[in-house]
Coordinates of C-alpha atoms in Angstrom, one line a residue:
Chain A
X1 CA 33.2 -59.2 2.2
X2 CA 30.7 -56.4 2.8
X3 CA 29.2 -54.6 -0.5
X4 CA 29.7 -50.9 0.0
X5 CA 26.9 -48.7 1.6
X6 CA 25.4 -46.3 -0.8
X7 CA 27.6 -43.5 0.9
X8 CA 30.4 -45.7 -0.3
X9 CA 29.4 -45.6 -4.1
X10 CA 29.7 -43.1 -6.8
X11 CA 27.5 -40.3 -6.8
X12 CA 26.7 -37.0 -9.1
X13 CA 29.4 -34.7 -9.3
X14 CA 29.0 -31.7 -7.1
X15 CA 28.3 -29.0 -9.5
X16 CA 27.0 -25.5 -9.2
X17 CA 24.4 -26.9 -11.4
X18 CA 20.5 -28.5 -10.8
X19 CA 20.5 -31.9 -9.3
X20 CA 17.5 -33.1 -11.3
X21 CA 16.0 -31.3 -14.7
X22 CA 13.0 -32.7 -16.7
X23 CA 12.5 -31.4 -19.9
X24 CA 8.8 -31.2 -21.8
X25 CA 7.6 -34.6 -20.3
X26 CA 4.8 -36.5 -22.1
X27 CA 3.1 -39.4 -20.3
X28 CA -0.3 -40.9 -21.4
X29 CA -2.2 -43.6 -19.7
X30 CA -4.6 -44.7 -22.7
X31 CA -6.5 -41.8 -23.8
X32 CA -5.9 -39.9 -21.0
X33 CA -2.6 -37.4 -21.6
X34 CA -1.5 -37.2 -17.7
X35 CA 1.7 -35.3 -18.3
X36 CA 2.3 -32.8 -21.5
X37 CA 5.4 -30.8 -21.7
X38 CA 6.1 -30.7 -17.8
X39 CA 9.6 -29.5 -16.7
X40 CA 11.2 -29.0 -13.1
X41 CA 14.7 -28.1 -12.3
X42 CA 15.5 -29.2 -8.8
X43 CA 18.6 -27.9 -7.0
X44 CA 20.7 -29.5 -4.5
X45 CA 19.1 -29.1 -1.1
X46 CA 15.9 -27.7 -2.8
X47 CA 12.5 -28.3 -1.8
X48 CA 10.0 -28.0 -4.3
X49 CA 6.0 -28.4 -4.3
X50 CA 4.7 -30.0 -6.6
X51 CA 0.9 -28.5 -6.3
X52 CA -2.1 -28.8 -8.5
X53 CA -6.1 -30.6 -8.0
X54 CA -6.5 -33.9 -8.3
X55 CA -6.3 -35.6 -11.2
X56 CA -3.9 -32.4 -12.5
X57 CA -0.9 -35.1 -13.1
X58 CA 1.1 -33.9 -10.1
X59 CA 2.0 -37.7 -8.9
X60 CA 3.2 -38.6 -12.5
X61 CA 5.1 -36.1 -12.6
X62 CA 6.8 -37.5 -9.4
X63 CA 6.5 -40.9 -10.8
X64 CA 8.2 -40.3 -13.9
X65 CA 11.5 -38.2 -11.9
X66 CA 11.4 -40.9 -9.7
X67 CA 12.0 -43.1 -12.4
X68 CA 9.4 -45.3 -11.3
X69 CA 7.3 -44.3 -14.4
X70 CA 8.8 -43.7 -18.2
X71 CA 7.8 -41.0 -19.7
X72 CA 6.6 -41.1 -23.7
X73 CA 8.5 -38.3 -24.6
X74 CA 11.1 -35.7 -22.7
X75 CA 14.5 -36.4 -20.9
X76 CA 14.9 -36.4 -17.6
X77 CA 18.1 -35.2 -16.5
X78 CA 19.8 -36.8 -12.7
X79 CA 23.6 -35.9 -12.7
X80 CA 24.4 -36.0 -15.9
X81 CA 22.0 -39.9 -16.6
X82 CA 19.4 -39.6 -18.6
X83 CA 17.0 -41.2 -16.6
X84 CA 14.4 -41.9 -19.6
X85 CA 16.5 -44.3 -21.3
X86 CA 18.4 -45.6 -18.2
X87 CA 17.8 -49.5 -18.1
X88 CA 16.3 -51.1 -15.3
X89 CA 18.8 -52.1 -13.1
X90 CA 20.4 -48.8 -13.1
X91 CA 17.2 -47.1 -12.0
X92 CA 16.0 -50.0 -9.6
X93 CA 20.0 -49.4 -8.2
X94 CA 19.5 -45.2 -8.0
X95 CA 15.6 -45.7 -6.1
X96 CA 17.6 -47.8 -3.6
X97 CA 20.4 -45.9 -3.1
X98 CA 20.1 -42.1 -4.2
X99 CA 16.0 -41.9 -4.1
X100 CA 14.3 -42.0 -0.7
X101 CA 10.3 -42.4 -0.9
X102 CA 7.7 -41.2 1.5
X103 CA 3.9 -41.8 0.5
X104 CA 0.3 -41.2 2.2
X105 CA -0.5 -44.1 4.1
X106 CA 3.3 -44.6 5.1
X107 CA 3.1 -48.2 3.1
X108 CA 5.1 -50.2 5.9
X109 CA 5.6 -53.5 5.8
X110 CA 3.4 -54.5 8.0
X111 CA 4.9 -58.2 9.4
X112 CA 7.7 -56.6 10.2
X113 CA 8.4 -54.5 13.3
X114 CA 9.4 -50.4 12.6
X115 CA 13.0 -50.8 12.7
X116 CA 13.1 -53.5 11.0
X117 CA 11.1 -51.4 7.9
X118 CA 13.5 -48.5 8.8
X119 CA 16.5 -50.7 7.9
X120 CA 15.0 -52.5 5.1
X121 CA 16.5 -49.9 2.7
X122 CA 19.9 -50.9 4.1
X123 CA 19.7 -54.2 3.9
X124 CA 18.5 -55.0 0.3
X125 CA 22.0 -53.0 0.1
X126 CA 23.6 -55.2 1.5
X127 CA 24.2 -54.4 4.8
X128 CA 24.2 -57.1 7.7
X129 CA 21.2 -57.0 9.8
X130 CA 22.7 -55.7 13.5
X131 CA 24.6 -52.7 11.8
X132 CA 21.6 -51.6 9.6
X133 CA 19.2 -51.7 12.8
X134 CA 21.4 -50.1 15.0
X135 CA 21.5 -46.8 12.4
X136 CA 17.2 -47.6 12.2
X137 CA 16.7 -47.0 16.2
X138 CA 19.1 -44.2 15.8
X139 CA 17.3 -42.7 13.3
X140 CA 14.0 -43.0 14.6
X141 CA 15.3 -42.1 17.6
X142 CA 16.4 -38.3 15.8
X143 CA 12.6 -38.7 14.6
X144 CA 11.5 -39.0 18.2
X145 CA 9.9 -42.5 17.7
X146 CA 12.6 -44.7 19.1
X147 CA 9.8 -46.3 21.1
X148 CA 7.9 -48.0 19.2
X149 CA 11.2 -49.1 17.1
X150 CA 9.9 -53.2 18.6
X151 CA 6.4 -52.8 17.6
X152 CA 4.9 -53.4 14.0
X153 CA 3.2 -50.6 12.2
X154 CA -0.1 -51.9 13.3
X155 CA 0.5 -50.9 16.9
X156 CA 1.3 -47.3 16.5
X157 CA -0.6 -43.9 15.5
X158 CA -0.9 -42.6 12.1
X159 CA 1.6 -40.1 13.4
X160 CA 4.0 -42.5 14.5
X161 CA 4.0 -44.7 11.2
X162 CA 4.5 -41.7 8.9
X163 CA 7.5 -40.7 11.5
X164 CA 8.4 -44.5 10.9
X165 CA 7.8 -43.7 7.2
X166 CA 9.9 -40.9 7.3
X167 CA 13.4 -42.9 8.8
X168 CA 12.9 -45.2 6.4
X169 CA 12.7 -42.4 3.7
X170 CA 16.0 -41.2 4.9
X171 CA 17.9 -43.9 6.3
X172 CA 19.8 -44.3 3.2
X173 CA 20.7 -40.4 3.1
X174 CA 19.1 -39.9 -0.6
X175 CA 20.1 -37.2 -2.5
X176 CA 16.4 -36.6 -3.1
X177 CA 13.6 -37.8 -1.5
X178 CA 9.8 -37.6 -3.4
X179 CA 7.0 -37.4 -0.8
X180 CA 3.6 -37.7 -2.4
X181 CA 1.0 -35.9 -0.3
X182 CA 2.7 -37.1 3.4
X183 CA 0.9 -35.6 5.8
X184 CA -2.7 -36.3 3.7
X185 CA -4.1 -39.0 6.1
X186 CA -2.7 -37.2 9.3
X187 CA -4.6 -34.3 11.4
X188 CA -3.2 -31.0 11.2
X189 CA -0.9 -30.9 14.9
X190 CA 0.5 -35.0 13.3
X191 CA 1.3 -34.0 10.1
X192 CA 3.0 -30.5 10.8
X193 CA 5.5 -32.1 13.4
X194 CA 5.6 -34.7 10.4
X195 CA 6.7 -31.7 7.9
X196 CA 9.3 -30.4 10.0
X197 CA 10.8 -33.7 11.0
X198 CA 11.1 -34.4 7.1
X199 CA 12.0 -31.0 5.8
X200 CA 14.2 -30.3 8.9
X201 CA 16.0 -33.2 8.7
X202 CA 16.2 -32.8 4.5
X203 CA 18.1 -29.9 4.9
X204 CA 20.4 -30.9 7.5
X205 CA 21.6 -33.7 5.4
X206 CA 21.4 -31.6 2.4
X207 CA 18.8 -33.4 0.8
X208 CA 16.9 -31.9 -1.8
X209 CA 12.8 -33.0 -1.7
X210 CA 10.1 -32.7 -4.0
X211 CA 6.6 -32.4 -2.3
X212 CA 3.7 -33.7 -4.0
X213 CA 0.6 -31.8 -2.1
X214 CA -2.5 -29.9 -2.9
X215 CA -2.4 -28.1 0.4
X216 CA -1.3 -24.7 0.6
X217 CA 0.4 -25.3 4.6
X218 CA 2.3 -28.0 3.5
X219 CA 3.3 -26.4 0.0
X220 CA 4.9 -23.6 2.5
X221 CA 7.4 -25.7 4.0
X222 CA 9.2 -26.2 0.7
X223 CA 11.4 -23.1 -0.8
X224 CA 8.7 -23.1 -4.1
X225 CA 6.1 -23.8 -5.9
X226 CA 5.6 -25.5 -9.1
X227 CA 1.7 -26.2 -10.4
X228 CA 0.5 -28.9 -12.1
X229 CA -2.4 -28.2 -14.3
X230 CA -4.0 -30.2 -17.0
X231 CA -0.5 -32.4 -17.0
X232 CA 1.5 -29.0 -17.4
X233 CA 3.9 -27.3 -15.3
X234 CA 3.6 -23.5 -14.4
X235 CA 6.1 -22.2 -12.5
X236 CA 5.5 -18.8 -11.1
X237 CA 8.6 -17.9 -8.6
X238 CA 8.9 -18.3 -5.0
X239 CA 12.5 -18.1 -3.0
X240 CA 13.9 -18.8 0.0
Chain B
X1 CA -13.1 -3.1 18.6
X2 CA -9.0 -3.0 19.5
X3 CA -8.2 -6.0 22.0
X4 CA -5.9 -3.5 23.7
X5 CA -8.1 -2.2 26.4
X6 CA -9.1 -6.2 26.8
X7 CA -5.9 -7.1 27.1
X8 CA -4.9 -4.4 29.6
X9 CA -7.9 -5.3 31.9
X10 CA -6.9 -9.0 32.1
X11 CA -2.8 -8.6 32.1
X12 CA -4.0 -6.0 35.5
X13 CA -6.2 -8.6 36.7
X14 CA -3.2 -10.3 37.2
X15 CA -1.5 -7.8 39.5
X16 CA -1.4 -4.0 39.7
X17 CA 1.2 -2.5 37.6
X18 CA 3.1 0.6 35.9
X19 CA 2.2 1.8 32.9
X20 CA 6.2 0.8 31.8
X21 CA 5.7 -2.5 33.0
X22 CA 2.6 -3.4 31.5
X23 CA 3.5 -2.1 27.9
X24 CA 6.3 -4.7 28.5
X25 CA 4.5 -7.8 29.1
X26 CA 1.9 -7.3 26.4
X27 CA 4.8 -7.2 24.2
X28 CA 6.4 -10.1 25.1
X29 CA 3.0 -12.1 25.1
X30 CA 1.2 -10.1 21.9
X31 CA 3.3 -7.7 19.6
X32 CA 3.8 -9.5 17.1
X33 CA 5.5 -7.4 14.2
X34 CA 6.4 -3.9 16.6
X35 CA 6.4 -3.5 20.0
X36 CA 3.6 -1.0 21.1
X37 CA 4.3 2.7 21.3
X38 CA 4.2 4.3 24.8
X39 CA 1.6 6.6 23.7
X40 CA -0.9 4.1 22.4
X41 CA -0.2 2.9 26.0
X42 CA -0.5 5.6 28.1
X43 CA -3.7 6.9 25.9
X44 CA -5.0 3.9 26.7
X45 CA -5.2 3.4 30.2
X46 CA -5.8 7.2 30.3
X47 CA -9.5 5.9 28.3
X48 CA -9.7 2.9 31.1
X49 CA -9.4 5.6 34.0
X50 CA -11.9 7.4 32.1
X51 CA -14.1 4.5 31.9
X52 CA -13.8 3.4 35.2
X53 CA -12.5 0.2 34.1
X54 CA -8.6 0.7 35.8
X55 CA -8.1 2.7 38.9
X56 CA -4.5 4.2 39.7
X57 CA -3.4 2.6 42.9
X58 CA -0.1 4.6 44.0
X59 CA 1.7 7.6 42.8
X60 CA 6.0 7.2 43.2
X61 CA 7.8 10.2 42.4
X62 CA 11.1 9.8 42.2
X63 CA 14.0 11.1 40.7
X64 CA 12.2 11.0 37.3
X65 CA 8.6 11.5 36.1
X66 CA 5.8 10.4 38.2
X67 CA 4.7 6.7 37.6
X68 CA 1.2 5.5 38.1
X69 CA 0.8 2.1 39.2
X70 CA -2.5 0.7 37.9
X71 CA -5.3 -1.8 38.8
X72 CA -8.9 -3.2 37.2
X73 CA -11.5 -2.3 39.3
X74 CA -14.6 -5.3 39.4
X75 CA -16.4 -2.7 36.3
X76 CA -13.0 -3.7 34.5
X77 CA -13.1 -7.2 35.1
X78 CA -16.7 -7.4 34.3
X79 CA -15.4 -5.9 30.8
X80 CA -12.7 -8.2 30.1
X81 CA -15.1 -11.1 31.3
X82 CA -18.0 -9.5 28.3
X83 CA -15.0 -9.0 26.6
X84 CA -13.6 -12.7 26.2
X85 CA -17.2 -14.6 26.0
X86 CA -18.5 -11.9 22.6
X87 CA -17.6 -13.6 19.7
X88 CA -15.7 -11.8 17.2
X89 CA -17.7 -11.2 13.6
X90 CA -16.3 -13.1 10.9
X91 CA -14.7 -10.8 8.4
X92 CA -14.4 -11.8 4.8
X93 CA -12.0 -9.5 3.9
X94 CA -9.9 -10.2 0.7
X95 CA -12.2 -11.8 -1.8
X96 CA -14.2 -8.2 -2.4
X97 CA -10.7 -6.8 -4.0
X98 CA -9.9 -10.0 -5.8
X99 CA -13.6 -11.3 -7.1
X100 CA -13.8 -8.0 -8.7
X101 CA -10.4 -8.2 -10.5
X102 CA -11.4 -11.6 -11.7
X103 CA -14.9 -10.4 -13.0
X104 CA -13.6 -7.4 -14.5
X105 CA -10.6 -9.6 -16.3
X106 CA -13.4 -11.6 -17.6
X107 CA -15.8 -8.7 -18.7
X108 CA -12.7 -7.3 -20.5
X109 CA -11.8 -10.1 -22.1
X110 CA -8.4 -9.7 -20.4
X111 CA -7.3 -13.7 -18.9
X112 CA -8.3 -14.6 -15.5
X113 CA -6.1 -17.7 -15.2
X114 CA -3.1 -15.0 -14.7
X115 CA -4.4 -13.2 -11.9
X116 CA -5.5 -16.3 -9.6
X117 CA -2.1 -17.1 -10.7
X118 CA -0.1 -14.0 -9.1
X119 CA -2.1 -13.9 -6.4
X120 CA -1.5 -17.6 -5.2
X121 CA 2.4 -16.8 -5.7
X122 CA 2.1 -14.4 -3.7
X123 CA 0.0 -15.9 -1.2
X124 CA 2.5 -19.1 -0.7
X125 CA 5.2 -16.6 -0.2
X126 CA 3.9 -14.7 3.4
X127 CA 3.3 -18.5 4.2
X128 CA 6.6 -19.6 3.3
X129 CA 7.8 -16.5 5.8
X130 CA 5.1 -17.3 7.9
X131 CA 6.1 -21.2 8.1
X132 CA 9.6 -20.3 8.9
X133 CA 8.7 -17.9 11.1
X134 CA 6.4 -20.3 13.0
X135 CA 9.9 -22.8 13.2
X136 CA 11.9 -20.2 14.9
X137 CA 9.5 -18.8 17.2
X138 CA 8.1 -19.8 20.5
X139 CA 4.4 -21.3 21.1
X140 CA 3.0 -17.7 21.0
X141 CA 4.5 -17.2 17.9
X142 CA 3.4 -20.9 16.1
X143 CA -0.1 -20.0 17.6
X144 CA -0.1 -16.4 16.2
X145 CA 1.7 -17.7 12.6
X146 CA -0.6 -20.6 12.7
X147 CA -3.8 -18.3 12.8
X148 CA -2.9 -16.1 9.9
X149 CA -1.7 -19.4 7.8
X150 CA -5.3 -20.9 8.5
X151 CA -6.9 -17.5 7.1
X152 CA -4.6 -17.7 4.0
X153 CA -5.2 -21.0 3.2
X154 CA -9.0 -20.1 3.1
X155 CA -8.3 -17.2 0.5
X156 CA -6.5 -20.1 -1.6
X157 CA -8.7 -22.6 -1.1
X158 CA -11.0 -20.3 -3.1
X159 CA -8.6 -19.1 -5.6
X160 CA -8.5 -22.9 -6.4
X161 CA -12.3 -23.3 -6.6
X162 CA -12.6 -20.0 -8.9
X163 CA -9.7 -21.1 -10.9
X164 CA -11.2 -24.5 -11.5
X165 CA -14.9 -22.8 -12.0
X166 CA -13.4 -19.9 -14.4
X167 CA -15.3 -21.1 -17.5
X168 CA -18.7 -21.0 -16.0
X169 CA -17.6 -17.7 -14.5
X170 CA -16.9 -16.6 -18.0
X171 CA -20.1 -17.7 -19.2
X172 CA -22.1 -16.2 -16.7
X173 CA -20.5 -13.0 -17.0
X174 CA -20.4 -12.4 -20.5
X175 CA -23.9 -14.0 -20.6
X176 CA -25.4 -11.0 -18.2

């Protein structure tokens, strides 16, 4: 017997309401207060920046709604779970299923040949191997990098891997994905086509995304702004 | 100097053409926001006949108003060649306005943070219209888009370096 896909399983009520909501998050590492009273409220199909200097707490912040991170103090709020207290599995089971993740350098496995990482998602799901890599190559064959779906990361372009990066990000169509600065190791022409392959395809699926980025062109591909200063949140505005 | 008469010269380097015609293909290639108006057209090819730089070709009257059909003489393409190899002077042109507000927040005792705030708001928002314009339009338009996103993205990148630099600024200013 198959286990169900993550399509398959129980997911957040549709509700006129936010998808995600933090709520005065505290996070120190040491001395060092990272996060101090930051808040976001994400909304289905939203895509928010998350924008701010280095060092400003920005990735934290992303860590911590990820659930990847706990927070000292706060509640962060995904579909009516209270993410801060959730145990373990249940987080581990939401970053597999509901939670795609799209970093810098891509972070492929690289042993294993792109539609094999594209599928990986799938598969620690559950899925058998042939129906999981038939929906990789289609995937990265939306993302226009169906060829290279036989090599392994180390054969391709920066562009290509973060493309790769990107499938994999999405194959499990999350409810939100978190990129943390995607396009920072790719050259401007890469890392656009990059943006609009992930934002494109984000709001196609319905997907909301939070975009971790301290650069302005990339901040404008999401629907607004939040900045990250000193570990606080300042949200000025921007609409669609 | 307006790229107009330029762009006139090289469009008629091309082929000879009406003034009709020619007012449409600049559109298509550079009006960006509103098509040109026939009289900035006509006055300006009425200033390249005076310059020497176009030279009317035939005369059709028909049923309706005369119509000139134009061409660049070699003075014209001499011009647009000048023309296209002159490099353009930069122009810092926002900072002026926006350094001063900053200064005089801080001379007034008035917060500074507030302002870079607004302004980067505001900022993001032409390039969120400018981003999405960029995705609907064709190569022209990314090129075009991409050009004013580059020049906003300068004016933030200094908003960022003031807004991190604001207590020196403060300092210094108060300090004078």
């Amino acid at each position: 017997m198959t286990r169900p896909t993550p399509r398959d399983r129980p997911r957040p009520e549709d509700t006129d309401g936010p998808l995600l909501t933090a709520y005065g998050l505290n996070k120190a590492f040491g001395l060092t207060q990272a996060l101090s009273t930051a808040s976001l409220s994400l909304g289905r199909g939203e895509i928010v920046a998350l924008m701010g200097p280095s060092g400003s707490g920005k990735s934290t912040f992303l860590h911590c709604l990820a659930g990847v991170v706990r927070p000292d103090a706060g509640r962060i709020d995904y579909g009516g779970v209270d993410l801060t207290h959730a145990p373990d599995p249940r987080l581990s089971a939401l970053r597999r299923t509901e939670f795609g993740f799209l970093f810098q350098f891509g972070q492929l496995v690289p042993e294993l040949p792109c539609v094999e990482n594209v599928a990986l998602p799938l598969r620690l799901n559950g899925q058998r191997r042939r129906p999981a890599e038939r929906e990789a190559t289609r995937m990265l064959e939306r993302l226009d990098v169906g060829d290279v779906a036989r090599k392994r990361p180390g054969a391709c372009s920066g562009g290509q891997g973060q493309r790769v990066a990107v499938a994999r990000a999405l194959i499990t169509r999350p409810r939100v994905v978190f990129a943390d600065e995607p396009t920072g190791a790719l050259d401007s022409l890469n890392g656009e086509k990059v943006l609009r392959l992930l934002t494109d395809t984000a709001r196609e699926s319905g997907a909301s995304v939070v975009l971790v980025t301290h650069e302005p062109r990339v901040a404008a591909y999401a629907d607004r702004e939040v900045i990250v200063r000193d570990g606080r949140t300042l949200d000025i505005g921007g609409g669609r | 100097m307006s790229s107009l008469g330029p762009a006139f010269l090289g469009l008629l380097e091309n082929r000879p053409q009406h003034g009709y015609d020619l007012k449409h293909v600049y559109d298509e290639h550079f009006a960006t926001q509103r098509p040109l108006a026939y009289g900035q057209v006509y006055a300006t090819l009425s200033r390249l006949l005076k310059n020497g730089l176009v030279e009317v070709t035939a005369t059709e009257t028909g049923g309706g108003p005369e119509r000139k059909r134009y061409a660049v003489t070699d003075a014209g393409v001499t011009d647009v060649e000048q023309w296209l190899g002159r490099p353009e002077s930069p122009a810092p042109y926002l900072q002026s306005a926006l350094y001063t507000k900053v200064v005089l927040a801080l001379l007034t005792g008035r917060p500074a943070e507030g302002i870079l705030d607004v302004q980067r708001a505001e900022h993001l928002q032409q390039m969120r219209e400018l981003t999405r314009r960029k995705a609907d339009g064709d190569l022209g338009d990314q090129l075009i888009c991409d050009h004013a996103l580059f020049h906003l993205e300068a004016d933030l990148r200094w908003l960022e370096l003031t807004a991190a630099r604001l207590d020196e600024l403060s300092g210094e200013v108060r300090g004078r």
